[in-house]
PDB file of C-alpha atoms in Angstrom:
ATOM      1  CA  GLN A   1     109.243  61.726 -51.619  1.00  0.00           C
ATOM      2  CA  VAL A   2     111.540  61.242 -54.586  1.00  0.00           C
ATOM      3  CA  GLN A   3     110.718  58.258 -56.739  1.00  0.00           C
ATOM      4  CA  LEU A   4     112.480  56.806 -59.745  1.00  0.00           C
ATOM      5  CA  VAL A   5     110.577  53.977 -61.384  1.00  0.00           C
ATOM      6  CA  GLU A   6     112.155  51.964 -64.184  1.00  0.00           C
ATOM      7  CA  SER A   7     110.278  49.965 -66.764  1.00  0.00           C
ATOM      8  CA  GLY A   8     110.908  48.308 -70.100  1.00  0.00           C
ATOM      9  CA  GLY A   9     113.218  45.478 -69.158  1.00  0.00           C
ATOM     10  CA  GLY A  10     112.693  41.951 -70.325  1.00  0.00           C
ATOM     11  CA  LEU A  11     114.096  39.014 -72.235  1.00  0.00           C
ATOM     12  CA  VAL A  12     115.508  39.595 -75.710  1.00  0.00           C
ATOM     13  CA  GLN A  13     117.723  37.714 -78.115  1.00  0.00           C
ATOM     14  CA  ALA A  14     121.231  38.880 -78.897  1.00  0.00           C
ATOM     15  CA  GLY A  15     121.111  41.582 -81.539  1.00  0.00           C
ATOM     16  CA  GLY A  16     117.741  42.827 -80.385  1.00  0.00           C
ATOM     17  CA  SER A  17     116.700  46.090 -78.787  1.00  0.00           C
ATOM     18  CA  LEU A  18     115.032  47.360 -75.650  1.00  0.00           C
ATOM     19  CA  ARG A  19     113.986  50.809 -74.512  1.00  0.00           C
ATOM     20  CA  LEU A  20     114.105  51.416 -70.786  1.00  0.00           C
ATOM     21  CA  SER A  21     112.134  54.216 -69.161  1.00  0.00           C
ATOM     22  CA  CYS A  22     112.621  55.972 -65.845  1.00  0.00           C
ATOM     23  CA  ALA A  23     109.731  57.996 -64.462  1.00  0.00           C
ATOM     24  CA  ALA A  24     110.972  60.624 -62.002  1.00  0.00           C
ATOM     25  CA  SER A  25     108.892  62.425 -59.397  1.00  0.00           C
ATOM     26  CA  GLY A  26     109.023  64.096 -56.000  1.00  0.00           C
ATOM     27  CA  ARG A  27     111.277  67.093 -56.611  1.00  0.00           C
ATOM     28  CA  SER A  28     112.693  69.420 -59.205  1.00  0.00           C
ATOM     29  CA  PHE A  29     115.456  67.756 -61.188  1.00  0.00           C
ATOM     30  CA  SER A  30     116.423  70.904 -63.087  1.00  0.00           C
ATOM     31  CA  ASN A  31     119.874  71.017 -61.495  1.00  0.00           C
ATOM     32  CA  TYR A  32     120.381  67.268 -61.591  1.00  0.00           C
ATOM     33  CA  HIS A  33     121.923  64.698 -63.832  1.00  0.00           C
ATOM     34  CA  MET A  34     120.073  61.511 -64.614  1.00  0.00           C
ATOM     35  CA  GLY A  35     121.983  58.302 -65.072  1.00  0.00           C
ATOM     36  CA  TRP A  36     121.742  54.640 -65.850  1.00  0.00           C
ATOM     37  CA  PHE A  37     123.779  51.961 -64.126  1.00  0.00           C
ATOM     38  CA  ARG A  38     123.756  48.196 -64.370  1.00  0.00           C
ATOM     39  CA  GLN A  39     124.713  45.292 -62.186  1.00  0.00           C
ATOM     40  CA  ALA A  40     125.380  41.825 -63.526  1.00  0.00           C
ATOM     41  CA  PRO A  41     125.312  38.731 -61.299  1.00  0.00           C
ATOM     42  CA  GLY A  42     128.308  38.664 -58.991  1.00  0.00           C
ATOM     43  CA  LYS A  43     129.527  42.048 -60.223  1.00  0.00           C
ATOM     44  CA  ASP A  44     129.575  45.621 -58.949  1.00  0.00           C
ATOM     45  CA  ARG A  45     127.063  48.183 -60.074  1.00  0.00           C
ATOM     46  CA  ILE A  46     128.668  50.139 -62.906  1.00  0.00           C
ATOM     47  CA  PHE A  47     127.952  53.329 -64.796  1.00  0.00           C
ATOM     48  CA  VAL A  48     126.304  53.186 -68.216  1.00  0.00           C
ATOM     49  CA  ALA A  49     125.251  56.690 -69.275  1.00  0.00           C
ATOM     50  CA  ARG A  50     124.366  60.163 -67.999  1.00  0.00           C
ATOM     51  CA  ILE A  51     122.297  63.121 -69.169  1.00  0.00           C
ATOM     52  CA  GLY A  52     121.419  66.515 -67.741  1.00  0.00           C
ATOM     53  CA  TRP A  53     117.795  67.251 -67.081  1.00  0.00           C
ATOM     54  CA  SER A  54     117.859  69.833 -69.855  1.00  0.00           C
ATOM     55  CA  GLY A  55     119.267  67.268 -72.287  1.00  0.00           C
ATOM     56  CA  GLY A  56     122.910  68.278 -72.203  1.00  0.00           C
ATOM     57  CA  SER A  57     125.991  66.812 -70.547  1.00  0.00           C
ATOM     58  CA  ILE A  58     125.539  63.435 -72.216  1.00  0.00           C
ATOM     59  CA  TYR A  59     128.227  60.897 -71.463  1.00  0.00           C
ATOM     60  CA  TYR A  60     128.539  57.164 -72.126  1.00  0.00           C
ATOM     61  CA  THR A  61     130.865  54.552 -70.808  1.00  0.00           C
ATOM     62  CA  ASP A  62     132.844  52.681 -73.447  1.00  0.00           C
ATOM     63  CA  PHE A  63     130.663  49.601 -73.803  1.00  0.00           C
ATOM     64  CA  ALA A  64     127.592  51.779 -74.363  1.00  0.00           C
ATOM     65  CA  LYS A  65     129.005  53.987 -77.099  1.00  0.00           C
ATOM     66  CA  GLY A  66     127.459  53.353 -80.486  1.00  0.00           C
ATOM     67  CA  ARG A  67     124.810  50.976 -79.159  1.00  0.00           C
ATOM     68  CA  PHE A  68     123.015  52.773 -76.349  1.00  0.00           C
ATOM     69  CA  SER A  69     121.360  56.176 -76.397  1.00  0.00           C
ATOM     70  CA  ILE A  70     120.198  58.160 -73.387  1.00  0.00           C
ATOM     71  CA  SER A  71     117.538  60.826 -73.687  1.00  0.00           C
ATOM     72  CA  VAL A  72     115.182  62.841 -71.511  1.00  0.00           C
ATOM     73  CA  ASN A  73     111.719  64.230 -71.957  1.00  0.00           C
ATOM     74  CA  ASN A  74     111.566  66.596 -69.026  1.00  0.00           C
ATOM     75  CA  ALA A  75     107.999  67.636 -69.874  1.00  0.00           C
ATOM     76  CA  LYS A  76     107.069  64.036 -69.093  1.00  0.00           C
ATOM     77  CA  ASP A  77     109.583  63.697 -66.243  1.00  0.00           C
ATOM     78  CA  THR A  78     110.986  60.643 -67.973  1.00  0.00           C
ATOM     79  CA  VAL A  79     114.482  59.473 -68.886  1.00  0.00           C
ATOM     80  CA  TYR A  80     115.100  56.772 -71.469  1.00  0.00           C
ATOM     81  CA  LEU A  81     117.828  54.345 -72.374  1.00  0.00           C
ATOM     82  CA  GLN A  82     117.550  52.934 -75.876  1.00  0.00           C
ATOM     83  CA  MET A  83     119.657  49.794 -76.171  1.00  0.00           C
ATOM     84  CA  ASN A  84     120.396  48.333 -79.583  1.00  0.00           C
ATOM     85  CA  SER A  85     122.530  45.441 -80.793  1.00  0.00           C
ATOM     86  CA  LEU A  86     122.268  43.825 -77.404  1.00  0.00           C
ATOM     87  CA  LYS A  87     124.848  41.278 -76.343  1.00  0.00           C
ATOM     88  CA  VAL A  88     124.685  38.486 -73.809  1.00  0.00           C
ATOM     89  CA  GLU A  89     127.112  40.435 -71.638  1.00  0.00           C
ATOM     90  CA  ASP A  90     124.551  43.245 -71.379  1.00  0.00           C
ATOM     91  CA  THR A  91     122.489  40.993 -69.132  1.00  0.00           C
ATOM     92  CA  ALA A  92     122.055  42.822 -65.824  1.00  0.00           C
ATOM     93  CA  VAL A  93     119.673  44.683 -63.589  1.00  0.00           C
ATOM     94  CA  TYR A  94     119.500  48.235 -64.910  1.00  0.00           C
ATOM     95  CA  TYR A  95     119.025  51.089 -62.450  1.00  0.00           C
ATOM     96  CA  CYS A  96     117.973  54.673 -62.959  1.00  0.00           C
ATOM     97  CA  ALA A  97     119.696  57.258 -60.765  1.00  0.00           C
ATOM     98  CA  ALA A  98     119.584  60.990 -60.075  1.00  0.00           C
ATOM     99  CA  GLY A  99     122.293  63.161 -58.605  1.00  0.00           C
ATOM    100  CA  PRO A 100     123.663  66.690 -58.397  1.00  0.00           C
ATOM    101  CA  GLN A 101     125.251  68.292 -61.412  1.00  0.00           C
ATOM    102  CA  ARG A 102     128.494  66.635 -62.434  1.00  0.00           C
ATOM    103  CA  SER A 103     127.894  63.488 -60.471  1.00  0.00           C
ATOM    104  CA  SER A 104     130.675  61.049 -61.240  1.00  0.00           C
ATOM    105  CA  GLY A 105     130.590  57.447 -62.370  1.00  0.00           C
ATOM    106  CA  SER A 106     130.779  56.339 -58.764  1.00  0.00           C
ATOM    107  CA  VAL A 107     127.554  54.932 -57.374  1.00  0.00           C
ATOM    108  CA  TYR A 108     128.154  56.966 -54.213  1.00  0.00           C
ATOM    109  CA  SER A 109     127.857  60.307 -55.990  1.00  0.00           C
ATOM    110  CA  TRP A 110     124.190  59.708 -56.847  1.00  0.00           C
ATOM    111  CA  ASP A 111     121.432  60.607 -54.411  1.00  0.00           C
ATOM    112  CA  TYR A 112     118.426  58.682 -55.654  1.00  0.00           C
ATOM    113  CA  TRP A 113     117.904  55.249 -57.170  1.00  0.00           C
ATOM    114  CA  GLY A 114     115.124  53.296 -58.742  1.00  0.00           C
ATOM    115  CA  GLN A 115     114.309  49.707 -57.939  1.00  0.00           C
ATOM    116  CA  GLY A 116     115.907  48.330 -61.080  1.00  0.00           C
ATOM    117  CA  THR A 117     114.606  46.455 -64.077  1.00  0.00           C
ATOM    118  CA  GLN A 118     115.968  43.140 -65.315  1.00  0.00           C
ATOM    119  CA  VAL A 119     117.419  42.898 -68.804  1.00  0.00           C
ATOM    120  CA  THR A 120     118.269  39.415 -70.009  1.00  0.00           C
ATOM    121  CA  VAL A 121     119.897  38.828 -73.386  1.00  0.00           C
ATOM    122  CA  SER A 122     119.894  35.284 -74.714  1.00  0.00           C
ATOM    123  CA  SER A 123     122.049  33.761 -77.430  1.00  0.00           C
TER     124      SER A 123
END
């Protein structure tokens, strides 16, 4: 059984930082990409960042560039999203995802999802 378990969310003030973790288990992810998505209240789930299991193929959506950093420690089966300079508009449930190589920004191209972790940024 594949499991993706996020942790690290919480309440922070604008300008602060959080580091999200995603513990992956249940299969080999060597040919997979790992991604982060987020969903704000009343909005669609949208792509944030992607990384290959080996640490390559890193890609960020525009709002994440310069503030967020995705990384993977495949020896620990864990993917991270470091979020700095947080803004109120970053408030959302953040989801970890796994999908085949070259999965797109569409939520439908990803095979596995975590349960999500809430990130709330206050002003």
